[in-house]
Amino acid sequence: MSDTEVDVLIVGAGVTGINQLYRARQEGFSALLLDEAEGVGGTWYWNRYPEARFDSESYSYGYLFSRELWEEWEWSEEYAGQPEVERYFNHVVDKFDLRRDLRLGRRVTSAVYDQGAGTWTVTTGSGEVYRSRYVVAATGVLSVPFRPVVPGQDVFRGVQYHTGRWPADAVDLRGKRVALIGTGSSGVQLVPALADVVESLTVYQRTPDWCTPLNNAPIPAARQAELKRDYEAVKHTLETSPSGFLHELPNRYAEADTAEERAVFFEKLWKSGGFRKLSTNYIDFLHNPEVNGEWCAFVAGKIRETVRDQETAEKLIPRDHGYGGRRPPFGTGYYEAYNNPSVRLVSLRDTPLVQLTETGVETADGVVRDADVVIWATGWDFGTGALNKLGVRGRAGLALDDYWKDGPRTYLGLASAGFPNFFFPGGPHGSTGNNPRYNGDQVEFVTALMVHAREHGAVVAEVSAAAEEEWTTLMNDQAGRSSFLESSYFYGANIPGKPRKQLLNPTGRSNMQKVATETAAAGFPVFEFGAPA
Ligand code: NAP
């Protein structure tokens, strides 16, 4: 049992938490960072399944706060794999001497506001107690794995893994019969990684997604030099672009091209890197069903061309959503893997999952397919999952999970009324585009807010209910601006019983930046600053 006092207590050693620790320390606050994991990296610590890798360009994911860091760290590939990403975060905490303020292997079980003192008491699973002026919950949007309740999970005699809790000790799947459930971004990365290694791989797919090639490649020396030289320009673009990517912006409507020109353009996009298919497509591609449909038909053609067994190809083609209705996955050799005789696809739309038996996976047609290993690539309790589990109690004992029982209520996706001195950059209602970029904006806002409070002798900062209401209403009312469907996890639709509410920021990063900049410049008028009350 310890009782440590600190200005800023950060929860979560992922991309946002490490940034927050760096910035809090830079501004002269004492700070500590707790994480349940034994290492840093957050999502890049836990998701160590084979072939887990970025699908944002590596250099657009890393930190921009130090030119020296930018110049000395060379990403080896356009889309770095998990081991390299984890090494990067370790390098950052060592380089900036942040490790001394890390407390790893600590699971936060509660964070309770003491109204009389204006401080927080944070307790861990092992009973350690920390007191702080501020709590910054940098707990991430994709950090609480979702594993559906399927009968028989306790009778299955083989081994089960979730992609998001992949063991740190190497898992040897050679010669194993593997059942993989789920074909989102994690599933499509795993399939080709396993196909040549395992004895057999059965992929259980419920909803097919529009998977397109990641087109990963090593970063050549000339490009490395260019990135270093152009640090200021790159930084500026990444700090201001709506998507948080370096991608060129779309420059024309589909109708400006003939059908033949569009086919050529689509072919070029197919060969482009990751999200460029989304971010550099035609201007009207996400909101004009005809254009979107044409691109989907193009991708469906690629699937039919690639997968030799046409029955399998047809099952892999999405029927119920266009491109961008759900977060698209990017793969390397995903469709090709289905040509490997050891890989088979089971469509759970045709034959739903019934149960795990002692020896394998049973589907509704009564077939049991034997498996030594079941891998759940079944996703996350997105946006609110981790915050709702943190045991947060604000003023008058208000429980955050109770306050958010009908969906999150936030200001700028980083604060809630009734929870003074509690911030959650990277939380629901902020998320839009390349994750570290908008989270970084929010970290800057939180840091400036704490500095402002200190400069004005205030020990308590709390967002007003009116400001929270205005932002929350905007998030819910503007949902139509986003292409994502209400049936996607961005609305909590994948979690049984979760309210279907907007969890992203459909107004985009630029709007969040505008509101944040104006609020900060005006002295944070939507916050009440003062003494404990
Ligand atoms: P996901 O996109 O939520 O996919 C989960 C999969 O599991 C879906 O195919 C889903 O089918 C299936 N599933 C869920 N419950 C099921 C059930 N009861 N029975 C059968 N199937 C079930 O999760 P994810 O693949 O982990 O990806 C989540 C997000 O993490 C991504 O969108 C991305 O933002 C991020 N990510 C990024 C990378 C990267 O490259 N940087 C890699 C992995 C993940 P339904 O769709 O039918 O529900």
Coordinates of C-alpha atoms and ligand atoms in Angstrom, one line a residue:
M1 CA 0.0 0.0 0.0
S2 CA 1.5 3.3 -1.0
D3 CA 0.0 6.8 -0.9
T4 CA 1.6 8.9 -3.6
E5 CA 0.7 12.5 -4.3
V6 CA 1.1 13.9 -7.7
D7 CA -0.3 16.8 -9.9
V8 CA -1.3 14.6 -12.8
L9 CA -2.2 11.0 -12.7
I10 CA -2.4 9.5 -16.2
V11 CA -4.0 6.1 -16.9
G12 CA -2.8 4.3 -20.0
A13 CA 0.7 4.0 -21.5
G14 CA -0.4 4.1 -25.1
V15 CA 0.2 6.7 -27.7
T16 CA -2.0 9.3 -25.9
G17 CA -0.9 8.6 -22.4
I18 CA 2.9 8.8 -23.2
N19 CA 2.3 12.1 -25.0
Q20 CA 0.3 13.4 -22.0
L21 CA 3.1 12.4 -19.6
Y22 CA 5.7 14.1 -21.8
R23 CA 3.6 17.3 -22.1
A24 CA 2.6 17.4 -18.4
R25 CA 6.3 17.0 -17.3
Q26 CA 7.4 19.6 -19.9
E27 CA 5.0 22.1 -18.3
G28 CA 6.4 21.5 -14.9
F29 CA 3.7 19.3 -13.4
S30 CA 4.6 16.2 -11.4
A31 CA 3.1 13.2 -13.1
L32 CA 2.7 9.5 -12.9
L33 CA 1.4 7.1 -15.5
L34 CA -0.2 3.8 -14.5
D35 CA -1.0 0.9 -16.9
E36 CA -2.2 -2.6 -16.4
A37 CA 0.3 -3.8 -19.0
E38 CA 3.9 -4.7 -18.1
G39 CA 5.1 -2.6 -20.9
V40 CA 4.4 0.5 -22.9
G41 CA 2.5 0.9 -26.2
G42 CA -1.2 0.4 -25.2
T43 CA -2.9 -1.2 -28.1
W44 CA 0.6 -1.9 -29.6
Y45 CA 1.5 -3.7 -26.4
W46 CA -1.5 -6.0 -26.3
N47 CA -2.1 -6.6 -30.1
R48 CA 1.0 -8.8 -30.7
Y49 CA -0.7 -11.3 -32.9
P50 CA 1.2 -12.4 -36.0
E51 CA 1.3 -9.6 -38.7
A52 CA -0.3 -7.0 -36.4
R53 CA 0.8 -3.8 -38.0
F54 CA -0.1 -0.2 -38.7
D55 CA -2.4 0.7 -41.5
S56 CA -1.6 4.4 -41.1
E57 CA 1.8 5.4 -42.5
S58 CA 4.4 4.8 -39.8
Y59 CA 5.8 8.4 -39.8
S60 CA 2.3 9.8 -39.6
Y61 CA 1.6 7.9 -36.4
G62 CA 4.7 8.8 -34.4
Y63 CA 5.2 11.9 -32.3
L64 CA 6.0 15.3 -33.7
F65 CA 7.0 17.1 -30.5
S66 CA 10.7 16.5 -31.0
R67 CA 12.7 17.1 -34.2
E68 CA 15.5 15.1 -32.7
L69 CA 13.2 12.1 -32.2
W70 CA 11.9 12.5 -35.7
E71 CA 15.3 12.5 -37.2
E72 CA 16.9 9.7 -35.3
W73 CA 14.0 7.2 -35.5
E74 CA 13.8 5.6 -38.9
W75 CA 10.7 3.5 -39.5
S76 CA 11.8 0.5 -41.7
E77 CA 8.4 0.2 -43.5
E78 CA 5.6 2.4 -44.7
Y79 CA 3.3 0.4 -42.3
A80 CA 5.4 -0.9 -39.4
G81 CA 4.7 -4.2 -37.7
Q82 CA 3.9 -4.5 -34.0
P83 CA 7.4 -5.3 -32.8
E84 CA 8.8 -2.2 -34.3
V85 CA 6.0 0.0 -33.0
E86 CA 6.5 -1.4 -29.5
R87 CA 10.2 -0.7 -29.8
Y88 CA 9.4 2.9 -30.9
F89 CA 7.3 3.6 -27.7
N90 CA 10.1 2.1 -25.6
H91 CA 12.6 4.3 -27.3
V92 CA 10.5 7.4 -26.6
V93 CA 10.0 6.7 -22.9
D94 CA 13.7 6.0 -22.5
K95 CA 14.9 9.0 -24.6
F96 CA 12.8 11.5 -22.7
D97 CA 13.4 9.8 -19.3
L98 CA 9.7 9.1 -18.9
R99 CA 10.2 5.6 -17.6
R100 CA 10.9 6.9 -14.0
D101 CA 7.3 8.1 -13.9
L102 CA 5.8 4.9 -15.3
R103 CA 4.1 2.5 -12.9
L104 CA 3.4 -0.6 -15.0
G105 CA 1.5 -3.7 -14.1
R106 CA -1.0 -1.6 -12.2
R107 CA -4.7 -2.0 -13.0
V108 CA -6.7 1.0 -11.9
T109 CA -9.9 -0.2 -10.2
S110 CA -11.3 3.1 -9.1
A111 CA -10.8 6.9 -9.4
V112 CA -12.9 8.8 -6.9
Y113 CA -13.2 12.6 -6.7
D114 CA -12.8 14.2 -3.2
Q115 CA -15.0 17.2 -3.4
G116 CA -13.7 18.8 -0.2
A117 CA -10.1 18.8 -1.4
G118 CA -10.6 19.0 -5.2
T119 CA -8.4 15.9 -5.7
W120 CA -8.7 12.4 -7.0
T121 CA -8.0 9.1 -5.2
V122 CA -6.9 6.4 -7.6
T123 CA -6.7 2.8 -6.4
T124 CA -5.2 -0.2 -8.2
G125 CA -6.1 -3.8 -8.1
S126 CA -3.3 -4.6 -5.6
G127 CA -4.5 -1.9 -3.3
E128 CA -2.1 0.9 -4.0
V129 CA -3.5 4.4 -3.6
Y130 CA -2.5 7.5 -5.5
R131 CA -3.8 11.0 -4.9
S132 CA -3.7 13.6 -7.6
R133 CA -5.0 17.0 -8.6
Y134 CA -5.9 15.8 -12.1
V135 CA -6.7 12.4 -13.6
V136 CA -6.1 12.0 -17.3
A137 CA -7.7 8.8 -18.5
A138 CA -5.8 8.0 -21.7
T139 CA -7.4 4.6 -21.8
G140 CA -8.0 4.3 -25.6
V141 CA -10.9 3.6 -27.8
L142 CA -10.0 0.1 -28.8
S143 CA -8.7 -1.3 -25.5
V144 CA -11.4 -3.5 -24.0
P145 CA -11.6 -6.7 -26.0
F146 CA -15.0 -8.1 -26.9
R147 CA -15.5 -11.8 -26.8
P148 CA -19.1 -12.9 -27.5
V149 CA -20.8 -15.3 -25.2
V150 CA -20.8 -18.5 -27.1
P151 CA -21.9 -21.7 -25.4
G152 CA -19.2 -24.3 -24.8
Q153 CA -16.3 -21.9 -24.3
D154 CA -15.5 -23.6 -21.0
V155 CA -15.8 -27.2 -22.4
F156 CA -13.5 -26.7 -25.4
R157 CA -10.3 -28.6 -24.6
G158 CA -8.0 -26.6 -26.9
V159 CA -6.5 -23.2 -26.4
Q160 CA -8.4 -19.9 -26.9
Y161 CA -6.9 -16.5 -27.7
H162 CA -8.3 -13.0 -28.3
T163 CA -6.2 -11.0 -30.8
G164 CA -6.3 -8.1 -28.4
R165 CA -4.8 -10.1 -25.5
W166 CA -2.2 -12.1 -27.5
P167 CA 0.3 -13.6 -25.1
A168 CA 3.8 -12.0 -24.9
D169 CA 5.4 -15.5 -25.0
A170 CA 5.5 -16.7 -28.6
V171 CA 2.5 -18.8 -29.6
D172 CA 3.6 -21.7 -31.7
L173 CA 0.7 -22.5 -34.1
R174 CA 2.8 -24.7 -36.4
G175 CA 0.9 -27.8 -37.3
K176 CA -2.2 -26.7 -35.4
R177 CA -5.9 -26.8 -36.6
V178 CA -7.0 -23.2 -36.0
A179 CA -10.4 -21.7 -36.0
L180 CA -10.4 -17.9 -36.5
I181 CA -13.6 -16.1 -35.6
G182 CA -14.0 -12.5 -37.0
T183 CA -12.8 -10.8 -40.2
G184 CA -12.4 -7.2 -39.3
S185 CA -8.9 -5.5 -39.5
S186 CA -7.4 -7.9 -37.0
G187 CA -8.8 -11.0 -38.7
V188 CA -7.7 -10.0 -42.2
Q189 CA -4.1 -9.4 -40.9
L190 CA -4.0 -12.8 -39.3
V191 CA -5.4 -15.0 -42.1
P192 CA -2.4 -14.8 -44.5
A193 CA 0.0 -14.8 -41.5
L194 CA -1.4 -18.2 -40.4
A195 CA -2.2 -19.7 -43.7
D196 CA 1.2 -21.1 -44.5
V197 CA 2.0 -22.0 -40.9
V198 CA -0.9 -24.0 -39.5
E199 CA -2.1 -27.4 -40.5
S200 CA -5.6 -26.0 -41.2
L201 CA -7.3 -22.6 -40.8
T202 CA -11.0 -22.3 -40.7
V203 CA -12.2 -18.7 -41.0
Y204 CA -15.6 -18.0 -39.5
Q205 CA -17.0 -14.9 -41.1
R206 CA -20.2 -13.1 -40.2
T207 CA -20.0 -9.9 -42.1
P208 CA -17.5 -9.6 -45.0
D209 CA -15.7 -6.3 -45.2
W210 CA -14.2 -4.5 -48.2
C211 CA -10.6 -5.4 -47.7
T212 CA -8.1 -3.8 -50.1
P213 CA -4.3 -4.1 -50.3
L214 CA -2.2 -2.3 -47.7
N215 CA 0.6 -2.2 -50.2
N216 CA 3.3 -2.1 -47.6
A217 CA 6.9 -1.5 -48.6
P218 CA 10.3 -0.7 -47.1
I219 CA 11.0 3.0 -46.9
P220 CA 14.0 3.7 -49.2
A221 CA 16.9 5.8 -48.0
A222 CA 16.0 8.7 -50.3
R223 CA 12.5 8.9 -48.7
Q224 CA 14.0 8.7 -45.2
A225 CA 16.2 11.6 -46.0
E226 CA 13.3 13.5 -47.5
L227 CA 11.1 12.9 -44.4
K228 CA 13.9 14.2 -42.2
R229 CA 14.5 17.2 -44.3
D230 CA 10.9 18.1 -44.6
Y231 CA 10.1 17.8 -40.8
E232 CA 8.5 21.2 -40.5
A233 CA 6.3 20.9 -43.6
V234 CA 5.3 17.3 -42.6
K235 CA 4.6 18.4 -39.1
H236 CA 2.4 21.2 -40.3
T237 CA 0.4 19.0 -42.6
L238 CA -0.1 16.3 -40.0
E239 CA -1.1 18.9 -37.4
T240 CA -3.7 20.5 -39.7
S241 CA -5.0 18.0 -42.1
P242 CA -8.6 16.9 -41.5
S243 CA -7.7 13.2 -41.7
G244 CA -4.3 13.5 -39.9
F245 CA -2.6 11.9 -42.8
L246 CA -0.1 13.2 -45.3
H247 CA -2.3 12.1 -48.2
E248 CA -3.0 14.5 -51.1
L249 CA -6.7 15.7 -51.0
P250 CA -9.2 14.4 -53.5
N251 CA -9.4 16.9 -56.3
R252 CA -12.3 15.9 -58.5
Y253 CA -15.8 14.6 -58.7
A254 CA -16.4 11.2 -60.4
E255 CA -18.4 12.7 -63.2
A256 CA -15.4 14.6 -64.4
D257 CA -14.0 11.3 -65.6
T258 CA -15.3 8.9 -68.2
A259 CA -16.1 5.3 -67.2
E260 CA -12.7 4.3 -68.7
E261 CA -10.9 7.0 -66.8
R262 CA -12.6 6.0 -63.6
A263 CA -11.5 2.4 -64.1
V264 CA -7.9 3.5 -64.6
F265 CA -8.1 5.7 -61.5
F266 CA -9.5 2.8 -59.4
E267 CA -6.7 0.6 -60.6
K268 CA -4.2 3.3 -59.4
L269 CA -6.0 3.5 -56.1
W270 CA -5.9 -0.3 -55.7
K271 CA -2.1 -0.1 -55.9
S272 CA -1.9 2.9 -53.5
G273 CA -1.1 2.6 -49.8
G274 CA -3.7 1.8 -47.1
F275 CA -6.2 4.6 -46.4
R276 CA -5.4 6.4 -49.6
K277 CA -8.2 4.4 -51.2
L278 CA -10.6 6.2 -48.9
S279 CA -8.9 9.6 -48.4
T280 CA -7.8 10.3 -52.0
N281 CA -10.8 8.8 -53.9
Y282 CA -13.3 11.0 -55.7
I283 CA -14.7 13.9 -53.7
D284 CA -18.2 12.5 -53.8
F285 CA -17.2 8.9 -53.3
L286 CA -18.5 8.4 -49.8
H287 CA -21.8 10.2 -50.2
N288 CA -22.7 9.4 -53.8
P289 CA -24.0 5.8 -53.8
E290 CA -23.4 5.4 -57.6
V291 CA -19.7 6.3 -57.3
N292 CA -19.3 4.2 -54.2
G293 CA -21.1 1.3 -55.9
E294 CA -18.8 1.6 -58.9
W295 CA -15.7 1.3 -56.6
C296 CA -17.3 -1.6 -54.8
A297 CA -18.0 -3.4 -58.1
F298 CA -14.3 -2.8 -59.0
V299 CA -13.2 -4.3 -55.7
A300 CA -15.7 -7.2 -56.1
G301 CA -14.1 -7.9 -59.5
K302 CA -10.7 -8.0 -57.8
I303 CA -12.0 -10.5 -55.2
R304 CA -13.4 -12.8 -58.0
E305 CA -10.2 -12.5 -59.9
T306 CA -8.0 -13.4 -57.0
V307 CA -10.0 -16.1 -55.2
R308 CA -10.0 -19.3 -57.4
D309 CA -13.0 -20.9 -55.8
Q310 CA -15.9 -18.7 -56.9
E311 CA -18.3 -19.9 -54.2
T312 CA -15.7 -18.6 -51.6
A313 CA -15.2 -15.4 -53.6
E314 CA -19.0 -14.7 -53.5
K315 CA -19.0 -15.2 -49.7
L316 CA -16.2 -12.7 -49.3
I317 CA -18.0 -9.9 -51.1
P318 CA -20.0 -7.6 -48.9
R319 CA -23.7 -7.3 -49.7
D320 CA -25.0 -5.1 -47.0
H321 CA -22.8 -2.0 -47.0
G322 CA -20.7 0.1 -49.3
Y323 CA -17.1 1.1 -48.9
G324 CA -16.7 3.3 -45.8
G325 CA -20.0 2.1 -44.2
R326 CA -17.7 0.3 -41.7
R327 CA -14.1 1.0 -41.0
P328 CA -12.3 -0.7 -43.9
P329 CA -9.6 -3.2 -43.3
F330 CA -6.3 -3.4 -45.3
G331 CA -4.6 -6.6 -45.9
T332 CA -1.5 -8.2 -47.4
G333 CA -2.4 -11.4 -49.3
Y334 CA -5.8 -11.7 -47.6
Y335 CA -7.9 -12.9 -50.6
E336 CA -4.9 -14.9 -52.0
A337 CA -4.8 -16.9 -48.7
Y338 CA -8.1 -18.5 -49.6
N339 CA -6.3 -20.2 -52.5
N340 CA -4.2 -22.1 -50.0
P341 CA -5.7 -25.6 -49.6
S342 CA -5.3 -25.4 -45.8
V343 CA -7.7 -22.4 -45.6
R344 CA -11.5 -22.6 -45.7
L345 CA -14.2 -20.0 -45.2
V346 CA -17.4 -20.7 -43.3
S347 CA -20.0 -18.0 -43.7
L348 CA -21.8 -17.6 -40.4
R349 CA -24.6 -15.8 -42.4
D350 CA -25.4 -19.2 -44.0
T351 CA -24.6 -21.4 -41.0
P352 CA -24.5 -19.4 -37.7
L353 CA -22.2 -20.3 -34.9
V354 CA -23.9 -22.6 -32.4
Q355 CA -21.3 -23.5 -29.8
L356 CA -17.8 -24.7 -29.0
T357 CA -17.7 -28.4 -28.3
E358 CA -14.8 -30.3 -26.6
T359 CA -13.1 -30.7 -29.9
G360 CA -14.1 -27.8 -32.1
V361 CA -16.6 -25.3 -33.4
E362 CA -20.2 -26.3 -34.2
T363 CA -22.3 -24.4 -36.7
A364 CA -26.1 -24.5 -37.3
D365 CA -25.9 -27.1 -40.0
G366 CA -24.8 -29.5 -37.3
V367 CA -21.2 -29.7 -38.5
V368 CA -18.4 -29.7 -35.9
R369 CA -15.0 -28.7 -37.4
D370 CA -12.2 -29.8 -35.1
A371 CA -9.8 -27.3 -33.8
D372 CA -6.8 -27.2 -31.5
V373 CA -6.9 -23.4 -31.2
V374 CA -9.8 -20.9 -31.4
I375 CA -8.8 -17.3 -32.0
W376 CA -11.4 -14.6 -31.2
A377 CA -10.8 -11.7 -33.6
T378 CA -14.1 -10.3 -32.4
G379 CA -13.3 -6.7 -31.7
W380 CA -13.8 -4.2 -28.9
D381 CA -16.1 -2.3 -26.7
F382 CA -15.3 0.8 -28.6
G383 CA -15.0 4.4 -27.3
T384 CA -16.6 4.1 -23.9
G385 CA -15.5 0.6 -22.9
A386 CA -12.4 1.4 -20.9
L387 CA -13.7 4.6 -19.3
N388 CA -16.9 2.9 -18.1
K389 CA -14.9 0.2 -16.5
L390 CA -12.5 2.5 -14.6
G391 CA -14.7 3.0 -11.5
V392 CA -14.8 6.8 -12.0
R393 CA -16.9 8.7 -9.4
G394 CA -17.2 12.4 -9.7
R395 CA -18.9 15.1 -7.7
A396 CA -21.5 13.7 -5.1
G397 CA -20.3 10.2 -6.0
L398 CA -21.7 10.4 -9.6
A399 CA -20.6 7.2 -11.4
L400 CA -19.3 7.8 -14.9
D401 CA -20.8 4.5 -16.3
D402 CA -24.2 5.5 -14.8
Y403 CA -23.9 9.1 -16.2
W404 CA -23.2 7.6 -19.6
K405 CA -25.7 4.7 -19.5
D406 CA -27.6 6.2 -22.5
G407 CA -24.4 7.0 -24.3
P408 CA -21.4 9.3 -23.7
R409 CA -21.9 12.9 -22.7
T410 CA -18.8 15.0 -23.4
Y411 CA -17.3 18.3 -24.2
L412 CA -14.8 18.0 -27.1
G413 CA -14.5 14.2 -26.4
L414 CA -12.3 15.0 -23.4
A415 CA -14.4 16.1 -20.3
S416 CA -17.8 15.6 -18.7
A417 CA -19.8 17.9 -16.4
G418 CA -19.8 16.6 -12.8
F419 CA -16.2 15.2 -13.1
P420 CA -13.9 18.1 -12.2
N421 CA -10.2 17.8 -13.0
F422 CA -10.9 14.6 -15.0
F423 CA -10.0 14.5 -18.7
F424 CA -10.0 11.7 -21.3
P425 CA -8.2 12.7 -24.5
G426 CA -8.7 10.1 -27.1
G427 CA -12.2 9.3 -25.7
P428 CA -15.5 9.1 -27.4
H429 CA -16.8 12.1 -29.4
G430 CA -13.2 13.2 -30.3
S431 CA -12.2 10.4 -32.5
T432 CA -11.8 11.2 -36.2
G433 CA -9.0 10.2 -38.6
N434 CA -5.5 9.1 -37.7
N435 CA -5.7 8.4 -34.0
P436 CA -2.5 10.0 -32.6
R437 CA -3.2 13.2 -34.4
Y438 CA -6.6 14.1 -33.0
N439 CA -5.5 12.6 -29.6
G440 CA -2.5 14.9 -29.7
D441 CA -4.8 17.9 -30.3
Q442 CA -6.8 16.9 -27.2
V443 CA -3.6 16.4 -25.1
E444 CA -2.6 19.9 -26.0
F445 CA -6.0 21.3 -24.9
V446 CA -5.9 19.4 -21.6
T447 CA -2.3 20.6 -21.0
A448 CA -3.2 24.2 -21.7
L449 CA -6.2 24.0 -19.5
M450 CA -4.2 22.7 -16.5
V451 CA -1.6 25.5 -17.1
H452 CA -4.4 28.1 -17.3
A453 CA -5.8 26.8 -14.0
R454 CA -2.4 27.0 -12.3
E455 CA -1.7 30.5 -13.6
H456 CA -5.1 31.6 -12.3
G457 CA -4.6 30.0 -8.9
A458 CA -7.5 27.6 -9.5
V459 CA -7.3 24.1 -8.2
V460 CA -10.6 22.9 -9.7
A461 CA -11.6 23.0 -13.4
E462 CA -14.9 21.7 -14.5
V463 CA -16.7 21.9 -17.8
S464 CA -20.1 23.5 -17.7
A465 CA -23.2 21.3 -18.3
A466 CA -24.3 23.6 -21.1
A467 CA -21.0 23.2 -23.0
E468 CA -21.2 19.4 -22.6
E469 CA -24.8 19.4 -23.8
E470 CA -24.0 21.5 -26.8
W471 CA -21.1 19.2 -28.0
T472 CA -23.0 16.0 -27.2
T473 CA -26.1 17.2 -29.2
L474 CA -23.8 18.3 -32.0
M475 CA -22.2 14.8 -32.1
N476 CA -25.6 13.1 -32.1
D477 CA -27.3 15.4 -34.6
Q478 CA -24.4 15.5 -37.1
A479 CA -24.1 11.7 -37.3
G480 CA -25.3 11.9 -41.0
R481 CA -22.1 13.7 -41.9
S482 CA -20.1 10.5 -41.4
S483 CA -20.4 7.6 -43.8
F484 CA -20.3 5.0 -41.0
L485 CA -23.4 3.0 -40.5
E486 CA -25.4 2.8 -37.2
S487 CA -24.8 -0.9 -37.4
S488 CA -21.1 -0.5 -37.0
Y489 CA -19.1 -0.6 -33.8
F490 CA -18.7 3.2 -34.0
Y491 CA -22.2 3.3 -32.6
G492 CA -21.7 0.4 -30.1
A493 CA -23.8 -1.9 -32.2
N494 CA -21.4 -4.9 -31.8
I495 CA -21.9 -5.0 -28.0
P496 CA -25.1 -6.6 -26.7
G497 CA -27.1 -4.1 -24.6
K498 CA -24.9 -1.1 -25.4
P499 CA -26.9 2.0 -26.3
R500 CA -26.6 2.8 -30.0
K501 CA -25.1 6.3 -29.8
Q502 CA -22.5 8.1 -31.9
L503 CA -19.1 7.4 -30.5
L504 CA -17.0 9.3 -33.0
N505 CA -16.8 13.0 -33.8
P506 CA -18.7 13.3 -37.1
T507 CA -17.9 17.0 -37.4
G508 CA -14.3 16.1 -38.0
R509 CA -10.9 17.1 -36.7
S510 CA -11.0 20.6 -38.1
N511 CA -14.1 21.5 -36.2
M512 CA -12.7 20.1 -33.0
Q513 CA -9.5 22.1 -33.5
K514 CA -11.5 25.2 -34.2
V515 CA -13.6 24.9 -31.1
A516 CA -10.5 24.0 -29.0
T517 CA -8.4 26.9 -30.3
E518 CA -11.2 29.4 -29.8
T519 CA -12.0 28.1 -26.3
A520 CA -8.3 28.2 -25.2
A521 CA -7.8 31.7 -26.7
A522 CA -10.8 33.0 -24.8
G523 CA -9.5 31.7 -21.5
F524 CA -11.6 28.5 -21.4
P525 CA -14.9 30.3 -20.7
V526 CA -16.9 27.0 -20.8
F527 CA -14.9 25.8 -17.7
E528 CA -15.6 26.9 -14.2
F529 CA -12.3 27.5 -12.3
G530 CA -12.1 27.8 -8.6
A531 CA -11.7 26.3 -5.2
P532 CA -13.0 22.9 -4.1
A533 CA -16.8 22.9 -3.6
Ligands
NAP1 P1 -13.8 -5.6 -35.6 O1 -13.6 -4.7 -36.7 O2 -14.9 -5.1 -34.6 O3 -14.2 -7.0 -36.1 C1 -14.7 -8.0 -35.3 C2 -15.1 -9.2 -36.2 O4 -15.6 -10.2 -35.3 C3 -16.2 -8.8 -37.2 O5 -15.9 -9.6 -38.3 C4 -17.5 -9.3 -36.5 O6 -18.5 -9.7 -37.3 C5 -16.9 -10.6 -35.8 N1 -17.8 -10.9 -34.7 C6 -18.1 -10.2 -33.6 N2 -18.9 -10.9 -32.8 C7 -19.2 -12.1 -33.4 C8 -20.0 -13.2 -33.1 N3 -20.7 -13.2 -32.0 N4 -19.9 -14.2 -34.0 C9 -19.2 -14.2 -35.1 N5 -18.4 -13.1 -35.4 C10 -18.4 -12.1 -34.6 O7 -12.5 -5.8 -34.7 P2 -11.0 -5.8 -35.1 O8 -10.8 -6.6 -36.3 O9 -10.2 -6.1 -33.9 O10 -10.7 -4.3 -35.6 C11 -11.2 -3.2 -34.8 C12 -10.5 -2.0 -35.1 O11 -9.2 -2.0 -34.6 C13 -10.3 -1.7 -36.6 O12 -11.5 -1.2 -37.2 C14 -9.2 -0.7 -36.5 O13 -9.7 0.5 -36.2 C15 -8.4 -1.3 -35.4 N6 -7.3 -2.2 -35.9 C16 -6.3 -1.6 -36.7 C17 -5.4 -2.4 -37.2 C18 -4.3 -1.7 -38.0 O14 -4.0 -2.2 -39.1 N7 -3.8 -0.7 -37.6 C19 -5.4 -3.7 -37.0 C20 -6.4 -4.3 -36.3 C21 -7.4 -3.5 -35.7 P3 -19.7 -8.6 -37.5 O15 -19.1 -7.5 -38.3 O16 -20.8 -9.4 -38.2 O17 -20.1 -8.1 -36.2

